[in-house]
XYZ file of C-alpha atoms in Angstrom:
648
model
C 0.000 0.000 0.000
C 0.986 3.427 -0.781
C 0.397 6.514 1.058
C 0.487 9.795 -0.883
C -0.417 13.196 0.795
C -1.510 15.868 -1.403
C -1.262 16.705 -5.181
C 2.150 17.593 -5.507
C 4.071 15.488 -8.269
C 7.385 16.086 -6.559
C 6.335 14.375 -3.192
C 4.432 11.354 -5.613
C 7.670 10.649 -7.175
C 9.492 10.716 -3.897
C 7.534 8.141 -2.269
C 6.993 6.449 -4.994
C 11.020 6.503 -5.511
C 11.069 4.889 -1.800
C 8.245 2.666 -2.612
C 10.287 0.815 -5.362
C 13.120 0.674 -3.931
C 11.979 -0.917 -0.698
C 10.460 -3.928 -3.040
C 13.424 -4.065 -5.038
C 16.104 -4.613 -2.020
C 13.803 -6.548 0.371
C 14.274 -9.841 -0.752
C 18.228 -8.960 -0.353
C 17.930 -7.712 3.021
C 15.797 -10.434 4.081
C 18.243 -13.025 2.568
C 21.850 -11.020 4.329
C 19.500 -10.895 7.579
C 18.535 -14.711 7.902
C 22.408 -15.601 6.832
C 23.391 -13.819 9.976
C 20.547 -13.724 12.148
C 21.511 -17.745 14.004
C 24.597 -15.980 15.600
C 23.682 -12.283 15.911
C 20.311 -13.210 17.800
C 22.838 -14.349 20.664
C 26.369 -12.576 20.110
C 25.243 -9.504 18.347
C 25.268 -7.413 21.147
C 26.212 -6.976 24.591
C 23.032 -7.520 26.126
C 22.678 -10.929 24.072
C 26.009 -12.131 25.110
C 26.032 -10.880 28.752
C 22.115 -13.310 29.152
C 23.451 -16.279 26.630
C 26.644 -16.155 28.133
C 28.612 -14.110 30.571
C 25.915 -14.292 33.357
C 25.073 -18.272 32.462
C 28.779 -18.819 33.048
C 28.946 -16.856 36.356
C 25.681 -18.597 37.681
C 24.020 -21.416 37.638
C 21.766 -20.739 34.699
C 22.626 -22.643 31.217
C 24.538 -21.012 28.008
C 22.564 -20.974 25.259
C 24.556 -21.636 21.948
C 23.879 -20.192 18.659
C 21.767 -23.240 17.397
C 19.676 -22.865 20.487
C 20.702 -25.674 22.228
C 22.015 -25.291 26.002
C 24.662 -26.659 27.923
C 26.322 -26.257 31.642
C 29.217 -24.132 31.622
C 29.803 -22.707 35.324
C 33.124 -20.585 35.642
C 32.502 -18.985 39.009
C 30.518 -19.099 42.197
C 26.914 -19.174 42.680
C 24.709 -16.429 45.259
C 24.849 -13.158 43.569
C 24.884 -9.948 45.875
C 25.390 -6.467 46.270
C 28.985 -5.898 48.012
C 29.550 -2.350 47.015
C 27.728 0.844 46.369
C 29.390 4.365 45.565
C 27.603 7.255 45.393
C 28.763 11.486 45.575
C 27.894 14.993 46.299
C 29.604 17.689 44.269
C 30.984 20.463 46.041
C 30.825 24.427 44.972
C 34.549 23.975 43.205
C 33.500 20.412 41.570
C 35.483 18.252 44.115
C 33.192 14.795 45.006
C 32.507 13.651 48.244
C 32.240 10.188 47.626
C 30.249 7.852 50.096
C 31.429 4.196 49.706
C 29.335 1.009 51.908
C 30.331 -2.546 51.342
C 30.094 -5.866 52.576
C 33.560 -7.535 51.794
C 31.981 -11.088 52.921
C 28.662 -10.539 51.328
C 26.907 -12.134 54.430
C 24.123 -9.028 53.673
C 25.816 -6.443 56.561
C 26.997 -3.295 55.457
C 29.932 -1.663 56.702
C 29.725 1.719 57.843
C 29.829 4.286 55.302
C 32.882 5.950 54.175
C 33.749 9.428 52.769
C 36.252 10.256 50.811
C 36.434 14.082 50.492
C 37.638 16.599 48.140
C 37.787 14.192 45.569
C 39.416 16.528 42.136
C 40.479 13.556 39.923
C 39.554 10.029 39.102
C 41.797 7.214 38.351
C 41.507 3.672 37.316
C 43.215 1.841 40.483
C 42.906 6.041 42.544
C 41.985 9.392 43.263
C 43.424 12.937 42.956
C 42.806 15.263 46.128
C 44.667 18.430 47.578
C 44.702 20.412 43.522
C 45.240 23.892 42.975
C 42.895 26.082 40.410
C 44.791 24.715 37.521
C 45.288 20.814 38.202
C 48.743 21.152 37.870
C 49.630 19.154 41.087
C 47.711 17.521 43.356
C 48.068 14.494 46.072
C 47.881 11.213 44.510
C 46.650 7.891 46.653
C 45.743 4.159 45.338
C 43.009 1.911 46.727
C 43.982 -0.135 49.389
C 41.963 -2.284 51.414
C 43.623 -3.032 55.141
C 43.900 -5.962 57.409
C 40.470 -5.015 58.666
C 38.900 -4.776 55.155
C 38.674 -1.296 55.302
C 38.591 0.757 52.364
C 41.949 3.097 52.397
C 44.211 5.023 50.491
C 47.834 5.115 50.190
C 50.131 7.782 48.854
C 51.205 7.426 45.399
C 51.988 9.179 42.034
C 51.565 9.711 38.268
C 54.858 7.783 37.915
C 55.066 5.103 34.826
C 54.419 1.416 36.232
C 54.839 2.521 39.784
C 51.575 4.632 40.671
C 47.829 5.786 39.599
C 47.441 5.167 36.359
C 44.408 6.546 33.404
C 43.650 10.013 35.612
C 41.582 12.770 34.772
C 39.787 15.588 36.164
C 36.493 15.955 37.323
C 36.269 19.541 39.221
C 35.569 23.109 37.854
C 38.912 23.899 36.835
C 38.951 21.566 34.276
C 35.128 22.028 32.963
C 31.792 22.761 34.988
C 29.293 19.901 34.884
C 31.798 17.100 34.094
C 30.397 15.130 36.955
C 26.953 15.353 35.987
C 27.890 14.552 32.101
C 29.996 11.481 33.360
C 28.863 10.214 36.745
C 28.455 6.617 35.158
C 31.868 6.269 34.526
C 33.215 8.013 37.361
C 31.261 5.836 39.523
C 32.174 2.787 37.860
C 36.386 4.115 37.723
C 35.712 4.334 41.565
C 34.094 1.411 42.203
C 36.367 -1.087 39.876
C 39.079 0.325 41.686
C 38.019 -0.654 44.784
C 36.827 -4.004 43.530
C 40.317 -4.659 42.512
C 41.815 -3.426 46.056
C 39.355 -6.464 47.389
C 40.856 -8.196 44.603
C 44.223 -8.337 45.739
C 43.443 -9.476 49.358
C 41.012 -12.292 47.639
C 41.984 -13.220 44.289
C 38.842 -15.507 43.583
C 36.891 -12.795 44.625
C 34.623 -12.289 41.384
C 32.341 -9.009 39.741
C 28.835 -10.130 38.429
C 27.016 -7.275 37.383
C 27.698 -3.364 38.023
C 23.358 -1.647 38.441
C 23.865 2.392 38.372
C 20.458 4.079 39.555
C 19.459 7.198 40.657
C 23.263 8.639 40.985
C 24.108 5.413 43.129
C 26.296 2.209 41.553
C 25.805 -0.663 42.555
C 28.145 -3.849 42.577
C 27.732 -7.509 42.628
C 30.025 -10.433 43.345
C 30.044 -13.805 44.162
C 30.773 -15.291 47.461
C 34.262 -17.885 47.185
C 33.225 -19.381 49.805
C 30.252 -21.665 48.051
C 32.490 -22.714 45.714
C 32.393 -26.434 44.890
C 35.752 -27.531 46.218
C 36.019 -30.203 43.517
C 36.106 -27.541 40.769
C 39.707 -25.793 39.761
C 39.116 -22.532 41.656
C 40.320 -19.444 41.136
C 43.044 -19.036 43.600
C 44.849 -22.208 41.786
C 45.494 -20.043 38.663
C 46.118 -17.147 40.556
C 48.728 -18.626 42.513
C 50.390 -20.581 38.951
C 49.527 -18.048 36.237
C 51.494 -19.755 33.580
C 49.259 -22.535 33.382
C 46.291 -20.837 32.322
C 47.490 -21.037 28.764
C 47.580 -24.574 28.414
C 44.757 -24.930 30.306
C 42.680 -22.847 28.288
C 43.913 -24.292 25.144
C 43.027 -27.932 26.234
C 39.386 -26.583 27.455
C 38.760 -25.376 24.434
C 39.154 -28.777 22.630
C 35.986 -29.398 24.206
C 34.498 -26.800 24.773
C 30.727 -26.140 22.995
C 30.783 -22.483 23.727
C 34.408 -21.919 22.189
C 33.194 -24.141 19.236
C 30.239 -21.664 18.894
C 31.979 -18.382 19.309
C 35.119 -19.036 17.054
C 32.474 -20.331 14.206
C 30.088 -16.913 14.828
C 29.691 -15.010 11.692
C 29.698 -11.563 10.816
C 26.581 -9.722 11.347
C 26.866 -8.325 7.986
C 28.043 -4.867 9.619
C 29.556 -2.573 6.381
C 32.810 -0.849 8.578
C 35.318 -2.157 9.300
C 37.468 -1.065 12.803
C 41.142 0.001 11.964
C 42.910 0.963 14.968
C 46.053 3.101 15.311
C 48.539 4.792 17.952
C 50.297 7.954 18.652
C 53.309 7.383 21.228
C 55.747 9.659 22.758
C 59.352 8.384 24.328
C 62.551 9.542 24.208
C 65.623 8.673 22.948
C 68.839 9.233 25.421
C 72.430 8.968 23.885
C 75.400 8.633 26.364
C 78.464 9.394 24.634
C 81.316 7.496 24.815
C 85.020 8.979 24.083
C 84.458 8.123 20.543
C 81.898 10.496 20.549
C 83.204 13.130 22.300
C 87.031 12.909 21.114
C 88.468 10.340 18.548
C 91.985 10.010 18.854
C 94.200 8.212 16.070
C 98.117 7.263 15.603
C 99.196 8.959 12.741
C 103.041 7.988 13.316
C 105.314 6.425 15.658
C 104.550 4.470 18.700
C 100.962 5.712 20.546
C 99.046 3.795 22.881
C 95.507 4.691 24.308
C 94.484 2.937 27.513
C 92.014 3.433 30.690
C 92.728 4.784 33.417
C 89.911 5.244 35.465
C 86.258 6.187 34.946
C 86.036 8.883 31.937
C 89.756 8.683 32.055
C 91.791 7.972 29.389
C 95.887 7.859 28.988
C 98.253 8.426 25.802
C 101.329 7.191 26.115
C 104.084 8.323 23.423
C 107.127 6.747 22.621
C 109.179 4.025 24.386
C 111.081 4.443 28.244
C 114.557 3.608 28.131
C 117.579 3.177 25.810
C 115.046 2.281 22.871
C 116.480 4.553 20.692
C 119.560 4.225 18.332
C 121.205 7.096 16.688
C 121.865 7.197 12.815
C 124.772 9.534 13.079
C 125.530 11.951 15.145
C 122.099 13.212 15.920
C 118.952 11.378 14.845
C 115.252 12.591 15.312
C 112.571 10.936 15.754
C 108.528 11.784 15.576
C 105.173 10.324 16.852
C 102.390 11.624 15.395
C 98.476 12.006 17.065
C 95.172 13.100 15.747
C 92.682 14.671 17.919
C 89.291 14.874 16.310
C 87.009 16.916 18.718
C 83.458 16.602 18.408
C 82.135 17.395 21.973
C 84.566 19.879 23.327
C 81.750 20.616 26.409
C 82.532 16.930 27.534
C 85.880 17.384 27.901
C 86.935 18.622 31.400
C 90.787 18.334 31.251
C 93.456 17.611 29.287
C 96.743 17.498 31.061
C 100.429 16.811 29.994
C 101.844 14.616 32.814
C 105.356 13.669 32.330
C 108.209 13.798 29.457
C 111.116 11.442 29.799
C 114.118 12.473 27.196
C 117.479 11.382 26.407
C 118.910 13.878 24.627
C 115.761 16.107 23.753
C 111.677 16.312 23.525
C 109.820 19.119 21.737
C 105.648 18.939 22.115
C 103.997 20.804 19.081
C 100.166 21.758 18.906
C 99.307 22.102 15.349
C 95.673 23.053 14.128
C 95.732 24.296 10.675
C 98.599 25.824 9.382
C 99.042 27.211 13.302
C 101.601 25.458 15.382
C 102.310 26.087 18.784
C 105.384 24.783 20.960
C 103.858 22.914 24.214
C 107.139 21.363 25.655
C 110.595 22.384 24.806
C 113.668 20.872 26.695
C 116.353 22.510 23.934
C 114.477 24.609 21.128
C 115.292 23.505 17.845
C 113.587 23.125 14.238
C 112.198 19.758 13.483
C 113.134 20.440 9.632
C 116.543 21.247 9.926
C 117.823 18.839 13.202
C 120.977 19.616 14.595
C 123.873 17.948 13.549
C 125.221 16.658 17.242
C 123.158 16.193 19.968
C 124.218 13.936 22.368
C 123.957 15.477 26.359
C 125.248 12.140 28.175
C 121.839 11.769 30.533
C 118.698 11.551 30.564
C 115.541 13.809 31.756
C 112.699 13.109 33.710
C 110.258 16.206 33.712
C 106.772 15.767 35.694
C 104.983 18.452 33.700
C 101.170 18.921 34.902
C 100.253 21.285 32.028
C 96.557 21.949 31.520
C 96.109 22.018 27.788
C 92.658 21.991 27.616
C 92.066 25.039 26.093
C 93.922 24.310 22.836
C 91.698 21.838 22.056
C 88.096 24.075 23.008
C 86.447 24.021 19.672
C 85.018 21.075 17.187
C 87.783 20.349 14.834
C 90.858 18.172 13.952
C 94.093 18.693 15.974
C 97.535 17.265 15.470
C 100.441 17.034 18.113
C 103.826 15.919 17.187
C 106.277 14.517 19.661
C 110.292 14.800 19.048
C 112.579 13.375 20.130
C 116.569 14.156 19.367
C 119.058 10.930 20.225
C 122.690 11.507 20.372
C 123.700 8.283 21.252
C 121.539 5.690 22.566
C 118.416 7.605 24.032
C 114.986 7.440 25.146
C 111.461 9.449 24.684
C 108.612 8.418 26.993
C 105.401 11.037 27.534
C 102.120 10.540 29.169
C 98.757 12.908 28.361
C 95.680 12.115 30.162
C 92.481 13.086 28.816
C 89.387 13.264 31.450
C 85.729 13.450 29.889
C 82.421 13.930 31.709
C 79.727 12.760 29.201
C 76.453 15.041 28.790
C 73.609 12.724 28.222
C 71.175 14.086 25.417
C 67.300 13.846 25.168
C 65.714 13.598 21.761
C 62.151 13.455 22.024
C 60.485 10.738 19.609
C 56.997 9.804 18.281
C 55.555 6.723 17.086
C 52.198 7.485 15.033
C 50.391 5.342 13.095
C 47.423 7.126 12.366
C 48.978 9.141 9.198
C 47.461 5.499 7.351
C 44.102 5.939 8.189
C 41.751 6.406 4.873
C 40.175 9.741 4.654
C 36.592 8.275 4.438
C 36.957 6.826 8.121
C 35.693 8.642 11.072
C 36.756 8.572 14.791
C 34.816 5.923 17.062
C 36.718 6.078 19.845
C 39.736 7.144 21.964
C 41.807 6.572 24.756
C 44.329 8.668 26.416
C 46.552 7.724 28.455
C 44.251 4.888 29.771
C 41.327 8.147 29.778
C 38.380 7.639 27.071
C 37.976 10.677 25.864
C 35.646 9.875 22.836
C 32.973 6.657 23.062
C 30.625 5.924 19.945
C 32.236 8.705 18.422
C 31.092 11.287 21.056
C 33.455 13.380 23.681
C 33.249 12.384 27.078
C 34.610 15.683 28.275
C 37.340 13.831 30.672
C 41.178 14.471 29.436
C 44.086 12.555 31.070
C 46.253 14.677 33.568
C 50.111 15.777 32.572
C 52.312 13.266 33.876
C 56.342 12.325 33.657
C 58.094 9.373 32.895
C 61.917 8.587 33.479
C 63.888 7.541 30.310
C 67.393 5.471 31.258
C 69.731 4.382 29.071
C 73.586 3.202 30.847
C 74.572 5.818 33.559
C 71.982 8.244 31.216
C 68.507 9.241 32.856
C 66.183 12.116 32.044
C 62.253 13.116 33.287
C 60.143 14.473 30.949
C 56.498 15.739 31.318
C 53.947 15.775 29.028
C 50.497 16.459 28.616
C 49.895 13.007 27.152
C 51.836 9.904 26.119
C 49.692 7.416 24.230
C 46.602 8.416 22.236
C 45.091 4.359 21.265
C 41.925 5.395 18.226
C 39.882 3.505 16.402
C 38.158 4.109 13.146
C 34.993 3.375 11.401
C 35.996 2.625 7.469
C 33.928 1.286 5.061
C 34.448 -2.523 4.565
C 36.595 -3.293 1.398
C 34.008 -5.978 -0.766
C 31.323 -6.046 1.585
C 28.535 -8.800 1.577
C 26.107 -6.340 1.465
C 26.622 -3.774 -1.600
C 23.197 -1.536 -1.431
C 25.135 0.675 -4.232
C 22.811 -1.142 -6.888
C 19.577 -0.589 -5.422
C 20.556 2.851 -4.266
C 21.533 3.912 -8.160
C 18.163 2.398 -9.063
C 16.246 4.200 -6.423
C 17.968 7.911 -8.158
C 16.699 6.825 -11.121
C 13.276 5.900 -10.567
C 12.818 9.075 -8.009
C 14.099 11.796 -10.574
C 11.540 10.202 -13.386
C 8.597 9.610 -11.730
C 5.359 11.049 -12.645
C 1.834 9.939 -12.323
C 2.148 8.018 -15.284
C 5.073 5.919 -15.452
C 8.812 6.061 -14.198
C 12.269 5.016 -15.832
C 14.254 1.581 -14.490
C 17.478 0.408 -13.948
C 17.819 -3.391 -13.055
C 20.083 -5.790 -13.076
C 19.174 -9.184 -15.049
C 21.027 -11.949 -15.081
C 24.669 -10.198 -14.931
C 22.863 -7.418 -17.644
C 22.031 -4.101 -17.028
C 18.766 -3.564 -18.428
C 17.322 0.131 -19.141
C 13.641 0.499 -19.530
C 10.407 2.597 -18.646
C 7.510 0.864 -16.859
C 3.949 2.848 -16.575
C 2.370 3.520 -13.689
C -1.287 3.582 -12.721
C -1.651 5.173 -9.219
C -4.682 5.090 -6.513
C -7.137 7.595 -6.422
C -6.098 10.242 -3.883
C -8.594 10.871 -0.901
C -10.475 14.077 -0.266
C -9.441 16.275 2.884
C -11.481 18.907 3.925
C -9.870 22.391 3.793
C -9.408 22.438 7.319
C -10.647 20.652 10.975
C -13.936 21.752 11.648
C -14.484 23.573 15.008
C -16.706 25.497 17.118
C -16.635 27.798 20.052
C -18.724 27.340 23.284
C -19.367 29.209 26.445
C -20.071 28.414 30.169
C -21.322 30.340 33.328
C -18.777 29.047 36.332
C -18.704 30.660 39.761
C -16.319 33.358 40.990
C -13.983 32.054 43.434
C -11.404 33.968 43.098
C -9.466 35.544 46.657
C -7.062 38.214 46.957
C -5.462 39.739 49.560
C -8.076 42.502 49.902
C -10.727 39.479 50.415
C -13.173 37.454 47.615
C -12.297 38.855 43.670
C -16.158 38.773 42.946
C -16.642 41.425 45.329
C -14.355 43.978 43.876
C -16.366 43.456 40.462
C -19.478 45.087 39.061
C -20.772 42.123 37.650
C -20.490 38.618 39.599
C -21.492 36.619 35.990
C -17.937 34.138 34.491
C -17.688 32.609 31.533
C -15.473 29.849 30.505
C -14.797 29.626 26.844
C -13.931 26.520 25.225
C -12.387 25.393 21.590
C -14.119 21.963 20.164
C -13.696 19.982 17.078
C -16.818 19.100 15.625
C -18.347 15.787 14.811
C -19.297 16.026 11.228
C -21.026 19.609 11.299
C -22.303 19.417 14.571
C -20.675 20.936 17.689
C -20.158 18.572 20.991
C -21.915 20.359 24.122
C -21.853 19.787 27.578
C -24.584 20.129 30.505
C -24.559 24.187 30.642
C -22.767 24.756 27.541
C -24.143 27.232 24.623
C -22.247 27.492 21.197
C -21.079 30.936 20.546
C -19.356 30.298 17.063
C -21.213 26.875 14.941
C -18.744 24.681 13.122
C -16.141 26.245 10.407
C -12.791 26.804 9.728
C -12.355 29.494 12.783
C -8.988 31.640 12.787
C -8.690 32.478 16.836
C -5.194 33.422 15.899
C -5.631 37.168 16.980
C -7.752 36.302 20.417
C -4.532 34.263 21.266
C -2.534 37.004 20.480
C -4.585 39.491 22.455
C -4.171 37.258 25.365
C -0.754 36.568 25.385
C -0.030 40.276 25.249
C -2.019 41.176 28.054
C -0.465 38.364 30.144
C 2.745 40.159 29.084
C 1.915 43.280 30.104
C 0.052 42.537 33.488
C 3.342 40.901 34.558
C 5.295 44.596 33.786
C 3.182 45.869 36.732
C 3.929 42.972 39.489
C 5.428 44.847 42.115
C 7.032 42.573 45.133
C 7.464 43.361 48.493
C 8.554 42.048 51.757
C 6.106 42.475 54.344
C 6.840 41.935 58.089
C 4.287 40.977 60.633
């Protein structure tokens, strides 16, 4: 059947246009519906699989499989109850006072209730107290539960691994109203972090169901202690986590449910979920003398040893009569680069010791600059001498801070001589100290620079903080924190706003199952066409597109009256009326009320009641200007209110 309002050709050929296309894609969605409908009736959604499964599995009640059949699959306890409830009051400045109650051995007696106050910040596993105005520190404490079972705090921090983790701000100096617009999940942050505090003190302690209503949350768990004691419990896996693995691999063998859920098939959904990440870390370089100062033989005998931490010592030349004249007077030269690439890392360069038998000369050369160091007996290395020989030999301890000559990045060159007379030796030590200046680079890992264009955001997670669920802000946002990179005797803080930002997008599936692109094109060609008589068709017949124009024969339209039908009636009703100056009908000159009343008719004829008299007969009335009237004297009666305080 087909519906058509009015004469308009432009609204025929839109429904019309809808019309077809509803009969031309039904048998398709009806045939992608019943291919998907055995699984999605029971996995679909969360409500299907928390009744077929998650509570059957936590109670006694059966799972129901996707074929309808049922089977016993108990994972937990049975005797559901309330153990927890968490409720709050929001201060002037948007701190909480949260109110906690629970019965840790659900034997149905509630502990006395406990406040937590000035509650600014909400955290997975804590809370945030003590802030200023701008959040920017505040006193940090994780759920604890003590020997008594009490609920408590500890002191703790924002630091990575070792403190509160997924916090975010809930008071006015981070938004008004962000209590109101997310009590659900603050409630539920508070109250899973106190279930895992109970948690830790009973590990086969086990959340059934979480009921929020009117601004309180409500939690239920099952009691351990009506466990069947022939079942694997809990505690066994807790106590020997590395067999749950195996153990879950060899249940599954068997296992209908696993069967059932591994086989489930799509629901015939047209997105797709691609996830990506954005991560921040740091990269810390410790340099080692290579990196600050390279130092290379170039000629002669150099050796380059340890001597300590960020201590290194050359040693040039040989000790002792390790030296043979060629003549009279022979000279010999040992040769060392220094290529400076951190000159802030070096603290000191020294010049020890010479030893020299006849004479040493220590050259600094940088460029086409050289500088004499050390000179025992002056003399120019490119025209030696011809005799030499002083019959002993010198032992100098030098100490000579030489640090400055090698303050900038570049290559330098020292030469070492030595003049031999006879037999003769030249033995000198330089000791280079560093102290290594760690540097922070900042990195970021993001992998959301892949993401099609035609995908939108359906959620995110800061820092552990959702900020966007079913592609909707929650108003929370994660609170700065720092995090301590090492690397070797290197180690550096940084604070950021954020760390990790976790997204996932909605994209449209690549080859769906279910392509409406066919019946869609059809539909925009039968709605711009369309006309009382006939439309044009697009259809696809046996692997053929097939172009044609069909006529079309429509109902006849109904008639509709111009307009609803109505009358206007009037009734005599008593004053009643008081004032403050006594009864209203006294302070009028006529004690005769009317109450007027608008009616729709019945055909032509205008419904009365006992005492009623019709003071317009049925018609298309237009009261617009009485309303009018009204309204504006309402408005300008209220002008003149004048209130006072009066005291007795």
């Amino acid at each position: 059947m087909i519906l058509i309002c009015g004469s308009n050709d432009k609204m025929q050929r839109k429904y019309l246009g809808v019309y077809i296309l509803t009969l031309s894609t039904l048998p398709f969605l009806v045939l992608g519906q019943s291919a998907s409908e055995d699984t999605a009736a029971y996995y679909a959604n969360a409500e299907s699989l928390k009744g077929n499964v998650i509570d059957p599995i936590l109670s006694s009640s059966a799972v129901v499989s996707a074929d309808g059949s049922t089977f016993n699959a108990q994972a937990s306890c049975q005797a559901e109850n309330e153990y927890l409830r968490v409720y709050a009051s929001v201060q002037m400045d948007g701190d909480l006072d949260v109110s906690v109650v629970h019965d840790h051995n659900l034997d149905g007696v509630f502990a006395p209730v406990q406040t937590i106050s000035d509650v600014a910040g909400v955290c997975h596993n804590g809370y945030a107290t003590n802030c200023n105005n701008d959040f920017s520190s505040c006193d940090f404490f994780e759920w604890a539960v003590d020997t008594s079972l009490n609920i408590t705090g500890t002191p703790s921090s924002l630091a990575q691994g070792g403190g509160v983790e997924g916090c975010y701000c809930i008071n006015n100096s981070c938004g008004a109203g962000l209590y109101f617009v997310n009590q659900e999940r603050i409630h539920d942050d508070i109250g899973t972090g106190i279930s895992l505090a109970f948690q830790r003190t009973n590990p086969s302690f086990g959340i059934t169901n979480v009921v929020a209503s009117a601004g309180i949350t409500s939690f239920f768990g099952h009691d351990p202690d009506s466990c069947d004691t022939a079942e694997t419990s809990q505690q066994v896996y807790y106590d020997n986590p590395s067999n749950i693995p195996s153990a879950a691999f060899t249940a599954s063998g068997t296992s209908e449910l696993f069967a059932s859920l591994s086989s489930a098939q799509s629901s015939g959904h047209t997105t797709t979920n691609q996830t990506c990440f954005e991560e921040h870390g740091a990269d810390i370089l410790e340099p080692s003398l290579s990196d600050i100062i390279e130092i290379t033989r170039l000629n002669g005998v150099v050796n380059v040893s340890p001597c300590g931490a960020n201590c290194f010592l050359i040693t040039v030349g040989q000790p002792g009569d390790n030296y043979l004249n060629g003549g009279s007077c022979t000279q010999y030269n040992h040769k060392v680069a220094f290529d400076v690439k951190r000159p802030q890392d070096i603290s000191n360069i020294t010049l020890i010791d010479v030893a020299h038998d006849d004479d040493s000369l220590i050259q600094h050369t940088i460029g086409t600059t050289t500088t004499n160091i050390w000179v025992s007996n002056l003399w120019d290395p490119t025209s030696p001498p011809a005799r030499c020989e002083r019959s002993h030999s010198d032992y100098t301890s030098v100490n000579q801070n030489i640090t400055n000559l090698f303050a900038s990045v570049g290559v330098f060159e020292m030469d070492f001589w030595g003049l031999v007379g006879d037999l003769g030796e030249l033995y000198i030590r330089v000791q280079v100290n560093i102290t290594p200046s760690c540097e922070t680079t900042p990195t970021v890992d993001n992998t959301c620079g892949s993401i099609p264009s035609d995908c939108y955001l359906d959620a995110e997670e800061i820092d552990g903080v959702q900020t966007v669920v079913n592609t909707v802000g929650t108003g929370l946002v994660p609170l700065p924190s720092s995090r301590t990179f090492t690397s070797g005797s290197c180690s550096d803080t940084l604070s950021r706003p954020y760390w990790r930002i976790d997204r996932t997008y909605k994209c449209p599936a690549a080859g769906s199952t279910y392509d409406f692109s066919a019946g869609l094109d059809r539909a925009v060609i039968i709605n711009n066409s369309a006309s009382p008589t006939g439309y044009d068709d697009k259809r696809i017949v046996n692997g053929i597109m097939v172009l044609n124009s069909q006529t079309l024969t429509l109902p006849a339209l109904p008639t509709v009256d111009p307009c609803q039908q109505s009358c206007k009636t009037s009734k005599e009703v008593g004053e009643l009326g008081i004032s403050t100056m006594g009864l209203s009908v006294g302070m009028r000159p006529d004690d005769t009320r009317f109450e007027y009343s608008y009616k729709a008719c019945d055909g032509l004829t205008c419904p009365l009641e006992a005492g009623e008299t019709v003071v317009s007969a049925c018609g298309c009335l237009d009261r617009f200007s009485e309303a009018a009237s009204a309204i504006q004297a309402f408005r300008l009666a209220g002008k003149d209110f004048v209130c006072t305080t009066e005291t007795p």
